[in-house]
Short mmCIF file of C-alpha atoms and ligand atoms in Angstrom, two decimals:
data_model
loop_
_atom_site.label_atom_id
_atom_site.label_comp_id
_atom_site.label_asym_id
_atom_site.label_seq_id
_atom_site.Cartn_x
_atom_site.Cartn_y
_atom_site.Cartn_z
CA MET A 1 -51.99 15.69 -125.33
CA ASP A 2 -55.18 17.78 -126.34
CA ARG A 3 -55.44 18.21 -130.43
CA ILE A 4 -58.05 20.17 -132.19
CA LEU A 5 -59.99 19.41 -135.45
CA ILE A 6 -61.41 21.92 -137.71
CA GLU A 7 -62.77 21.05 -140.88
CA GLY A 8 -62.74 24.34 -142.80
CA GLY A 9 -64.91 26.36 -145.15
CA VAL A 10 -67.53 27.70 -142.88
CA PRO A 11 -68.20 31.40 -142.92
CA LEU A 12 -68.55 32.43 -139.16
CA GLU A 13 -71.76 33.88 -138.48
CA GLY A 14 -73.19 35.51 -135.13
CA LEU A 15 -72.14 36.96 -131.86
CA VAL A 16 -69.25 36.34 -129.73
CA THR A 17 -68.41 38.23 -126.59
CA ILE A 18 -64.95 39.20 -125.85
CA SER A 19 -63.20 38.34 -122.46
CA GLY A 20 -61.37 40.23 -120.06
CA ALA A 21 -57.71 40.98 -121.17
CA LYS A 22 -55.37 38.34 -120.07
CA ASN A 23 -52.54 40.77 -120.26
CA ALA A 24 -54.23 43.05 -117.92
CA ALA A 25 -55.55 40.72 -115.50
CA LEU A 26 -51.87 39.52 -114.66
CA PRO A 27 -50.59 42.52 -113.33
CA LEU A 28 -53.71 43.40 -111.54
CA MET A 29 -53.81 40.43 -109.92
CA ALA A 30 -50.19 40.97 -108.80
CA ALA A 31 -51.12 44.16 -107.40
CA CYS A 32 -52.89 42.27 -104.59
CA LEU A 33 -49.28 41.98 -103.12
CA LEU A 34 -49.23 45.78 -102.32
CA THR A 35 -52.06 45.80 -99.73
CA ASP A 36 -53.52 43.72 -96.82
CA GLU A 37 -57.15 44.49 -97.97
CA PRO A 38 -59.19 42.48 -100.47
CA LEU A 39 -58.92 43.31 -104.22
CA GLU A 40 -62.32 42.35 -106.08
CA LEU A 41 -61.64 41.88 -109.88
CA GLU A 42 -64.03 41.48 -111.99
CA ASN A 43 -64.17 40.21 -115.97
CA VAL A 44 -61.16 37.99 -115.20
CA PRO A 45 -61.01 35.28 -117.71
CA ASP A 46 -60.95 31.65 -117.14
CA LEU A 47 -57.38 31.01 -118.50
CA ALA A 48 -54.28 28.79 -117.86
CA ASP A 49 -52.32 31.73 -117.35
CA ILE A 50 -54.45 32.99 -114.82
CA ALA A 51 -54.65 29.82 -112.84
CA SER A 52 -51.00 29.83 -113.05
CA MET A 53 -50.69 33.45 -111.48
CA GLN A 54 -53.17 32.72 -109.02
CA ARG A 55 -51.08 29.51 -107.85
CA LEU A 56 -48.03 31.69 -107.30
CA LEU A 57 -49.85 34.32 -105.63
CA GLN A 58 -51.11 31.58 -103.21
CA VAL A 59 -47.57 30.44 -102.53
CA LEU A 60 -46.68 34.01 -101.44
CA GLY A 61 -49.38 34.02 -99.04
CA VAL A 62 -52.70 35.52 -101.14
CA GLU A 63 -55.96 33.99 -100.21
CA ALA A 64 -57.74 33.53 -103.61
CA ARG A 65 -61.67 33.34 -103.75
CA HIS A 66 -64.09 32.77 -106.91
CA LEU A 67 -67.38 33.97 -105.94
CA PRO A 68 -69.70 30.89 -106.86
CA GLY A 69 -72.21 31.33 -109.36
CA ALA A 70 -70.25 34.61 -110.53
CA PRO A 71 -67.73 33.89 -113.38
CA GLY A 72 -64.78 36.23 -113.83
CA LYS A 73 -65.10 37.46 -110.05
CA LEU A 74 -61.84 36.87 -108.27
CA THR A 75 -61.23 38.11 -104.74
CA LEU A 76 -57.43 38.39 -103.76
CA THR A 77 -56.41 39.20 -100.16
CA CYS A 78 -52.97 39.08 -98.78
CA GLU A 79 -53.13 39.97 -95.46
CA ASN A 80 -49.45 38.94 -94.76
CA VAL A 81 -46.86 37.87 -97.37
CA LEU A 82 -45.94 34.12 -96.19
CA SER A 83 -43.07 33.89 -98.66
CA THR A 84 -40.93 36.57 -101.02
CA THR A 85 -39.77 33.95 -103.16
CA ALA A 86 -41.16 33.18 -106.54
CA PRO A 87 -40.27 29.40 -107.28
CA TYR A 88 -38.80 28.22 -110.60
CA ASP A 89 -41.27 25.67 -111.37
CA LEU A 90 -44.10 28.12 -111.36
CA VAL A 91 -42.18 31.28 -113.14
CA ARG A 92 -40.69 28.64 -116.04
CA ARG A 93 -44.71 28.15 -116.59
CA MET A 94 -45.39 31.74 -117.40
CA ARG A 95 -42.94 34.88 -117.59
CA ALA A 96 -45.21 37.06 -116.26
CA SER A 97 -44.52 35.70 -112.97
CA VAL A 98 -42.03 38.37 -112.81
CA LEU A 99 -44.55 40.88 -112.19
CA VAL A 100 -44.62 39.91 -108.23
CA LEU A 101 -40.95 41.25 -108.00
CA GLY A 102 -41.94 44.72 -107.87
CA PRO A 103 -44.75 44.53 -105.47
CA LEU A 104 -42.92 42.07 -103.20
CA VAL A 105 -39.87 44.34 -102.73
CA ALA A 106 -41.97 47.43 -102.31
CA ARG A 107 -43.85 45.89 -99.48
CA GLU A 108 -41.52 43.31 -97.67
CA GLY A 109 -38.04 44.91 -98.62
CA ILE A 110 -36.92 41.63 -100.28
CA ALA A 111 -38.21 39.48 -103.15
CA ARG A 112 -36.54 36.59 -104.64
CA VAL A 113 -37.89 35.59 -108.11
CA SER A 114 -36.49 32.84 -110.41
CA LEU A 115 -35.29 34.29 -113.57
CA PRO A 116 -38.06 33.51 -116.35
CA GLY A 117 -35.20 32.47 -118.84
CA GLY A 118 -36.08 32.74 -122.91
CA CYS A 119 -39.35 31.50 -124.22
CA ALA A 120 -40.25 30.34 -128.15
CA ILE A 121 -40.46 34.18 -129.39
CA GLY A 122 -37.47 35.38 -128.05
CA THR A 123 -34.81 35.83 -125.12
CA ARG A 124 -36.91 38.21 -123.41
CA PRO A 125 -34.63 39.52 -120.47
CA ILE A 126 -35.60 41.41 -117.77
CA ASP A 127 -32.73 44.11 -117.49
CA LEU A 128 -34.79 46.89 -117.65
CA HIS A 129 -37.02 45.67 -114.79
CA LEU A 130 -33.97 45.65 -112.65
CA ALA A 131 -32.24 48.47 -113.97
CA GLY A 132 -35.82 50.44 -112.82
CA LEU A 133 -36.12 48.91 -109.44
CA GLU A 134 -32.02 50.00 -108.82
CA ALA A 135 -33.04 53.50 -109.58
CA MET A 136 -36.05 53.04 -106.90
CA GLY A 137 -33.08 52.10 -104.33
CA ALA A 138 -33.15 48.36 -104.56
CA THR A 139 -29.78 46.27 -104.83
CA ILE A 140 -29.98 43.40 -107.21
CA GLU A 141 -28.02 40.45 -106.97
CA LEU A 142 -28.15 37.33 -109.78
CA ALA A 143 -27.18 33.70 -108.30
CA ASP A 144 -28.28 30.28 -108.69
CA GLY A 145 -30.79 31.38 -111.33
CA TYR A 146 -32.54 33.61 -108.95
CA VAL A 147 -32.76 37.36 -109.03
CA THR A 148 -32.88 38.86 -105.39
CA ALA A 149 -34.00 42.35 -104.90
CA LYS A 150 -33.26 43.98 -101.62
CA ALA A 151 -34.38 47.53 -100.23
CA PRO A 152 -34.53 46.88 -96.60
CA GLY A 153 -35.73 50.39 -95.64
CA GLY A 154 -38.27 50.39 -98.56
CA LEU A 155 -38.23 51.44 -102.04
CA LYS A 156 -37.73 55.11 -102.65
CA GLY A 157 -38.91 57.23 -105.60
CA GLY A 158 -36.32 57.62 -108.26
CA ILE A 159 -36.05 58.41 -112.04
CA VAL A 160 -36.37 55.75 -114.79
CA ARG A 161 -35.29 56.04 -118.12
CA LEU A 162 -36.39 52.60 -120.47
CA ARG A 163 -34.39 52.07 -123.16
CA SER A 164 -37.49 50.93 -124.84
CA PRO A 165 -41.14 51.00 -124.26
CA SER A 166 -41.18 47.46 -122.33
CA VAL A 167 -44.87 46.56 -121.13
CA GLY A 168 -43.64 44.10 -118.14
CA ALA A 169 -40.87 46.39 -116.87
CA THR A 170 -43.36 49.30 -117.19
CA GLU A 171 -45.96 47.31 -115.03
CA ASN A 172 -43.34 45.85 -112.65
CA LEU A 173 -42.05 49.59 -111.93
CA MET A 174 -45.48 51.15 -111.71
CA LEU A 175 -46.59 48.83 -109.14
CA ALA A 176 -43.24 49.06 -107.27
CA ALA A 177 -43.63 52.91 -107.26
CA SER A 178 -46.90 53.01 -105.97
CA LEU A 179 -45.56 51.91 -102.45
CA ALA A 180 -42.05 53.39 -102.71
CA LYS A 181 -41.63 56.67 -100.68
CA GLY A 182 -41.78 59.88 -102.87
CA PRO A 183 -42.27 60.50 -106.52
CA THR A 184 -41.16 58.17 -109.22
CA GLU A 185 -40.71 59.26 -112.92
CA ILE A 186 -40.93 56.67 -115.99
CA HIS A 187 -39.79 57.99 -119.27
CA GLY A 188 -40.18 55.91 -122.52
CA ALA A 189 -43.09 53.71 -120.46
CA ALA A 190 -45.07 51.75 -122.73
CA ARG A 191 -48.26 52.80 -123.72
CA GLU A 192 -50.58 49.93 -124.03
CA PRO A 193 -54.33 50.06 -122.69
CA GLU A 194 -53.55 47.41 -119.98
CA ILE A 195 -50.76 50.04 -118.67
CA VAL A 196 -53.81 52.51 -118.83
CA ASP A 197 -56.16 49.76 -116.68
CA LEU A 198 -53.15 49.26 -114.04
CA ALA A 199 -53.00 52.60 -113.25
CA HIS A 200 -56.65 52.88 -113.02
CA LEU A 201 -56.31 50.31 -110.41
CA LEU A 202 -53.81 51.71 -108.64
CA ARG A 203 -55.12 54.99 -108.39
CA ALA A 204 -58.31 53.69 -106.88
CA MET A 205 -56.03 51.77 -104.59
CA GLY A 206 -54.59 55.13 -103.21
CA ALA A 207 -51.49 55.82 -105.43
CA SER A 208 -51.29 59.21 -107.34
CA VAL A 209 -50.40 58.15 -110.85
CA GLU A 210 -50.47 60.65 -113.89
CA GLY A 211 -49.46 60.20 -117.62
CA GLU A 212 -50.94 56.91 -118.51
CA GLY A 213 -51.40 56.00 -122.12
CA SER A 214 -48.38 58.34 -122.57
CA PRO A 215 -44.41 57.87 -122.67
CA THR A 216 -43.94 59.84 -119.19
CA LEU A 217 -45.57 58.53 -115.94
CA HIS A 218 -45.65 60.33 -112.64
CA ILE A 219 -46.39 58.09 -109.47
CA THR A 220 -46.12 59.14 -105.94
CA GLY A 221 -46.54 56.14 -103.52
CA ALA A 222 -48.71 55.91 -100.49
CA ASP A 223 -47.63 54.99 -97.41
CA ARG A 224 -50.45 52.29 -96.96
CA LEU A 225 -52.67 51.31 -100.31
CA SER A 226 -56.01 49.94 -100.11
CA GLY A 227 -58.49 47.14 -101.72
CA THR A 228 -60.66 48.06 -104.50
CA ARG A 229 -62.95 46.65 -106.98
CA HIS A 230 -62.07 46.79 -110.48
CA ALA A 231 -63.35 45.29 -113.92
CA ILE A 232 -61.04 44.39 -116.16
CA LEU A 233 -60.63 45.93 -119.65
CA PRO A 234 -61.58 43.59 -122.77
CA ASP A 235 -59.22 41.58 -124.47
CA ARG A 236 -58.16 43.53 -127.74
CA ILE A 237 -55.94 40.72 -128.86
CA GLU A 238 -58.96 38.48 -128.79
CA ALA A 239 -61.07 40.90 -130.22
CA GLY A 240 -58.65 41.52 -133.18
CA THR A 241 -58.44 37.41 -133.75
CA TYR A 242 -62.04 36.99 -133.67
CA ALA A 243 -62.25 39.95 -136.30
CA MET A 244 -59.80 38.37 -138.65
CA ALA A 245 -61.67 34.85 -138.16
CA ALA A 246 -64.90 36.31 -139.30
CA ALA A 247 -62.73 38.09 -142.27
CA ILE A 248 -60.78 35.05 -143.36
CA THR A 249 -63.97 33.01 -143.91
CA GLY A 250 -65.98 35.49 -145.33
CA GLY A 251 -68.57 35.73 -142.68
CA ARG A 252 -69.89 38.27 -140.11
CA VAL A 253 -69.50 38.36 -136.60
CA THR A 254 -70.62 40.68 -133.87
CA LEU A 255 -68.11 41.11 -131.47
CA GLN A 256 -69.95 42.04 -127.98
CA SER A 257 -68.05 44.07 -124.81
CA CYS A 258 -64.99 45.35 -126.85
CA ARG A 259 -63.72 48.56 -127.76
CA THR A 260 -62.34 49.26 -131.02
CA GLU A 261 -60.21 51.96 -130.47
CA LEU A 262 -58.02 49.39 -128.36
CA LEU A 263 -56.99 47.81 -131.64
CA GLY A 264 -54.90 50.69 -132.22
CA ALA A 265 -53.07 50.73 -135.81
CA ALA A 266 -54.84 47.44 -136.58
CA ILE A 267 -58.01 48.94 -137.09
CA ALA A 268 -56.56 51.14 -140.41
CA LYS A 269 -54.44 47.85 -141.47
CA LEU A 270 -57.63 45.73 -141.19
CA ALA A 271 -59.29 48.19 -143.40
CA GLU A 272 -56.80 48.40 -145.96
CA CYS A 273 -56.64 44.78 -146.48
CA GLY A 274 -60.31 44.67 -146.88
CA VAL A 275 -62.01 43.87 -143.32
CA ALA A 276 -65.17 45.84 -142.40
CA LEU A 277 -65.52 46.94 -138.75
CA GLU A 278 -68.73 48.45 -137.88
CA PRO A 279 -68.87 49.83 -134.48
CA THR A 280 -72.03 48.73 -132.06
CA GLU A 281 -72.93 50.26 -128.96
CA ASP A 282 -70.42 47.79 -127.36
CA GLY A 283 -68.43 46.42 -129.71
CA MET A 284 -68.44 45.97 -133.43
CA ILE A 285 -69.31 43.89 -136.37
CA ALA A 286 -66.48 42.42 -138.48
CA SER A 287 -66.97 41.33 -141.99
CA ARG A 288 -65.00 41.11 -145.08
CA ALA A 289 -65.95 44.24 -146.84
CA ASN A 290 -66.60 43.87 -150.90
CA GLY A 291 -64.45 41.56 -152.57
CA PRO A 292 -61.47 39.33 -151.64
CA LEU A 293 -58.77 40.32 -149.16
CA LYS A 294 -55.84 42.33 -150.28
CA GLY A 295 -52.00 42.02 -149.46
CA VAL A 296 -50.94 44.57 -147.09
CA ASP A 297 -47.58 45.53 -145.48
CA VAL A 298 -47.56 45.72 -141.73
CA ILE A 299 -44.91 46.43 -139.18
CA THR A 300 -45.22 45.29 -135.61
CA GLN A 301 -44.78 48.32 -133.23
CA PRO A 302 -45.58 49.18 -129.65
CA PHE A 303 -49.06 50.59 -128.94
CA PRO A 304 -50.59 52.31 -130.67
CA GLY A 305 -48.80 50.61 -133.43
CA PHE A 306 -49.85 47.14 -135.09
CA ALA A 307 -49.42 44.68 -132.02
CA THR A 308 -47.15 41.91 -132.27
CA ASP A 309 -49.56 39.77 -130.59
CA LEU A 310 -51.76 40.37 -133.89
CA GLN A 311 -48.92 39.69 -136.09
CA ALA A 312 -49.34 35.65 -136.76
CA GLN A 313 -52.99 36.02 -137.01
CA PHE A 314 -52.48 38.63 -139.48
CA MET A 315 -50.24 36.54 -141.77
CA ALA A 316 -52.87 33.98 -141.87
CA LEU A 317 -54.99 36.44 -143.33
CA MET A 318 -52.44 37.60 -145.95
CA CYS A 319 -52.00 33.78 -146.95
CA VAL A 320 -55.36 33.69 -148.80
CA ALA A 321 -55.36 37.53 -149.63
CA GLU A 322 -54.61 38.94 -153.50
CA GLY A 323 -51.19 39.89 -153.96
CA ALA A 324 -48.46 40.02 -151.73
CA SER A 325 -47.64 41.35 -147.93
CA MET A 326 -44.62 42.31 -146.30
CA ILE A 327 -44.77 41.59 -142.40
CA THR A 328 -42.30 42.81 -140.19
CA GLU A 329 -41.81 42.02 -136.34
CA THR A 330 -40.03 44.30 -134.65
CA ILE A 331 -40.81 43.49 -131.12
CA PHE A 332 -39.28 39.83 -131.01
CA GLU A 333 -36.53 38.14 -132.71
CA ASN A 334 -37.94 34.84 -133.26
CA ARG A 335 -41.99 35.35 -133.96
CA PHE A 336 -42.44 33.62 -137.33
CA MET A 337 -42.46 30.23 -136.02
CA HIS A 338 -46.32 30.01 -137.47
CA ALA A 339 -44.75 30.44 -141.09
CA PRO A 340 -43.49 27.05 -141.75
CA GLU A 341 -46.60 25.65 -140.18
CA LEU A 342 -48.70 27.91 -142.44
CA THR A 343 -46.45 26.60 -145.28
CA ARG A 344 -47.69 22.90 -144.60
CA MET A 345 -51.26 24.25 -145.45
CA GLY A 346 -50.30 25.31 -148.63
CA ALA A 347 -49.02 29.13 -147.79
CA ASN A 348 -46.44 30.91 -150.09
CA ILE A 349 -44.00 32.63 -147.36
CA THR A 350 -40.06 33.62 -147.40
CA VAL A 351 -38.68 34.68 -144.10
CA HIS A 352 -35.83 36.85 -144.34
CA GLY A 353 -34.72 38.01 -140.81
CA SER A 354 -37.45 39.98 -139.07
CA SER A 355 -39.44 39.95 -142.40
CA ALA A 356 -41.84 37.95 -144.09
CA LEU A 357 -43.30 37.82 -147.54
CA VAL A 358 -46.38 36.19 -147.99
CA ARG A 359 -47.77 35.87 -151.37
CA GLY A 360 -51.10 35.09 -151.30
CA VAL A 361 -52.68 31.70 -152.67
CA GLY A 362 -56.33 32.20 -152.29
CA ARG A 363 -57.10 28.61 -150.86
CA LEU A 364 -55.51 26.85 -148.21
CA THR A 365 -55.76 22.95 -147.57
CA GLY A 366 -56.25 21.40 -144.01
CA ALA A 367 -52.90 19.52 -142.81
CA PRO A 368 -51.63 18.35 -139.38
CA VAL A 369 -49.83 21.24 -137.61
CA MET A 370 -48.13 22.04 -134.59
CA ALA A 371 -48.65 24.91 -132.56
CA THR A 372 -45.71 26.62 -131.07
CA ASP A 373 -46.86 29.42 -128.83
CA LEU A 374 -49.92 31.29 -128.16
CA ARG A 375 -50.55 34.00 -131.01
CA ALA A 376 -48.83 31.10 -133.20
CA SER A 377 -51.59 28.75 -132.42
CA VAL A 378 -54.58 30.97 -133.04
CA SER A 379 -52.95 31.80 -136.29
CA LEU A 380 -53.35 28.13 -137.30
CA VAL A 381 -56.84 28.09 -136.12
CA LEU A 382 -57.48 30.98 -138.28
CA ALA A 383 -55.98 29.49 -141.35
CA ALA A 384 -57.57 26.03 -140.71
CA LEU A 385 -61.05 27.82 -140.63
CA ALA A 386 -60.60 28.90 -143.79
CA ALA A 387 -59.03 25.83 -145.28
CA ASP A 388 -60.43 23.16 -147.60
CA GLY A 389 -60.49 19.79 -145.54
CA GLN A 390 -59.62 19.03 -142.03
CA THR A 391 -56.84 20.61 -139.88
CA GLU A 392 -55.46 19.16 -136.86
CA ILE A 393 -53.94 21.25 -134.36
CA ASN A 394 -51.27 19.66 -132.03
CA ARG A 395 -50.18 20.94 -128.55
CA VAL A 396 -53.33 23.24 -128.06
CA TYR A 397 -52.23 23.75 -124.53
CA HIS A 398 -50.70 26.98 -126.03
CA LEU A 399 -54.07 28.35 -127.04
CA ASP A 400 -55.64 27.51 -123.25
CA ARG A 401 -53.26 29.96 -121.97
CA GLY A 402 -54.70 32.91 -123.77
CA TYR A 403 -58.09 31.93 -125.43
CA GLU A 404 -61.18 31.78 -123.43
CA GLN A 405 -63.35 28.62 -124.45
CA ILE A 406 -62.39 28.56 -127.85
CA GLU A 407 -63.95 25.83 -129.31
CA ARG A 408 -67.54 26.89 -127.94
CA LYS A 409 -66.88 30.24 -128.82
CA LEU A 410 -65.81 29.34 -132.65
CA GLY A 411 -68.28 26.69 -132.28
CA ASN A 412 -71.37 28.75 -131.68
CA LEU A 413 -70.25 31.10 -134.43
CA GLY A 414 -70.78 27.77 -136.87
CA ALA A 415 -67.29 26.37 -136.75
CA ARG A 416 -66.73 22.62 -137.42
CA ILE A 417 -64.14 22.43 -134.63
CA GLU A 418 -63.71 19.64 -131.81
CA ARG A 419 -61.11 18.96 -129.03
CA VAL A 420 -60.06 15.76 -128.85
CA ALA A 421 -57.94 14.28 -125.83
C1 LIG B 1 -46.34 41.75 -123.04
C2 LIG B 1 -47.23 40.76 -123.35
C3 LIG B 1 -46.96 39.93 -124.64
C4 LIG B 1 -46.65 41.16 -125.82
C5 LIG B 1 -45.62 42.18 -125.52
C6 LIG B 1 -45.51 43.20 -126.46
C7 LIG B 1 -48.02 40.40 -121.01
C8 LIG B 1 -48.14 39.19 -120.12
N1 LIG B 1 -47.42 39.93 -122.17
O1 LIG B 1 -45.08 40.74 -123.09
O2 LIG B 1 -48.09 39.29 -124.95
O3 LIG B 1 -46.31 40.49 -127.06
O4 LIG B 1 -45.94 42.50 -123.94
O5 LIG B 1 -46.44 43.96 -126.85
O6 LIG B 1 -48.57 41.55 -120.93
N2 LIG B 1 -37.40 43.83 -123.16
C9 LIG B 1 -35.64 43.75 -122.88
N3 LIG B 1 -35.59 43.92 -121.39
C10 LIG B 1 -36.55 43.96 -120.73
C11 LIG B 1 -37.69 43.65 -120.88
C12 LIG B 1 -38.15 43.71 -122.43
O7 LIG B 1 -35.06 43.57 -123.56
O8 LIG B 1 -36.26 43.98 -119.18
C13 LIG B 1 -37.67 43.34 -124.68
C14 LIG B 1 -37.93 41.84 -124.86
O9 LIG B 1 -37.21 40.98 -124.99
C15 LIG B 1 -38.70 42.20 -126.15
C16 LIG B 1 -39.24 43.74 -126.11
O10 LIG B 1 -38.45 44.42 -124.72
O11 LIG B 1 -37.89 42.29 -126.95
C17 LIG B 1 -40.93 43.97 -125.86
O12 LIG B 1 -41.16 42.70 -124.57
P1 LIG B 1 -42.14 43.58 -123.27
O13 LIG B 1 -42.79 44.87 -123.91
O14 LIG B 1 -41.23 43.59 -122.04
O15 LIG B 1 -43.22 42.52 -123.47
P2 LIG B 1 -43.84 41.65 -121.84
O16 LIG B 1 -44.04 42.95 -121.16
O17 LIG B 1 -42.87 40.33 -121.72
#
């Protein structure tokens, strides 16, 4: 298994290009199941999760073509669905595989998807996905670790009320509603930028979609959807991560090809703790504003609140800040696994239920640490960049799921980072 070694203490300087958003690319890729025409996606990041989704789509009958010499371009064509089953072996690798459920049942009248099960950060049920499909006329059966959704005469538009604004459920239901007969209303929908990107795609494919970015979506399905070409929006979580990498090392980094406003409430929180974000024509420059970082309290919330996917990185930042910070996680029940690892690097963190009190210690020291999930592992990278001495990060496959070429990108900014097999 690969490890990453980082020798800390170098202020990051230079320019980094932000990749396309993994969490936008995954549902957009699943949309290819809604049409027999080619879907041409651009700015698709080269990540393990994208490869997992591609493998799953291929099992279902999708032809996937990467254009030679054109990185980030992926054409997906599903002339015929060859299988309506998403098998356990593929779904267990990546929970977002469940996003094929809605499009498959909408197109074929049946879909069988392995239940994704929990993961390190929480139990993560899919009850909202299933209740929404039921509201569109599907019957749902759970047996042998699989969920089967059936709608032999096709899905019908319906009224769906989500108890909480689940990103995945909103996406699955938007995909399904785009091929359902008649109008669907989704109340309590997620408002994340990735939802907005999916709405743009579905509209370009021929569905009527209104209200994206607000809690109420109105979608009227088409009898037939067409292919289209679409560029994936920039990864706001990657952008936020590199902004914090600049700040934690006391450097200055230009983030190219990203959009500051996609960071939502994180912009104000970063400013409050002393991270300067200056807008540029196609991104921003991130640096530490005058003086040391300051402890600031944060509560994770659905967009436009502070993203749970930036919580671990922010905790790393707060470890070296002046004063204390209370970090409260409201989206996932078990998302502080980075805290004990940061403590091994000298951080002072006390976790009480869903809150973590971080008392800033000024300096961290390198240590061997273990990555536990995607965002937790990158928080250890940030801590390592700022620490005295060497940090060895184990289980880096988590990082490869969501950070494109992280060693090269950080290396180009001056970080002393290397991957060893
Ligand atoms: C997506 C993102 C993930 C991000 C999360 C929250 C992708 C591929 N992943 O995950 O990076 O951290 O949004 O912004 O886009 N829930 C239920 N029932 C359901 C569905 C969800 O109770 O049917 C709960 C979950 O357990 C969790 C909360 O709702 O506690 C939020 O989950 P959700 O928004 O669905 O996250 P994902 O779509 O899985």
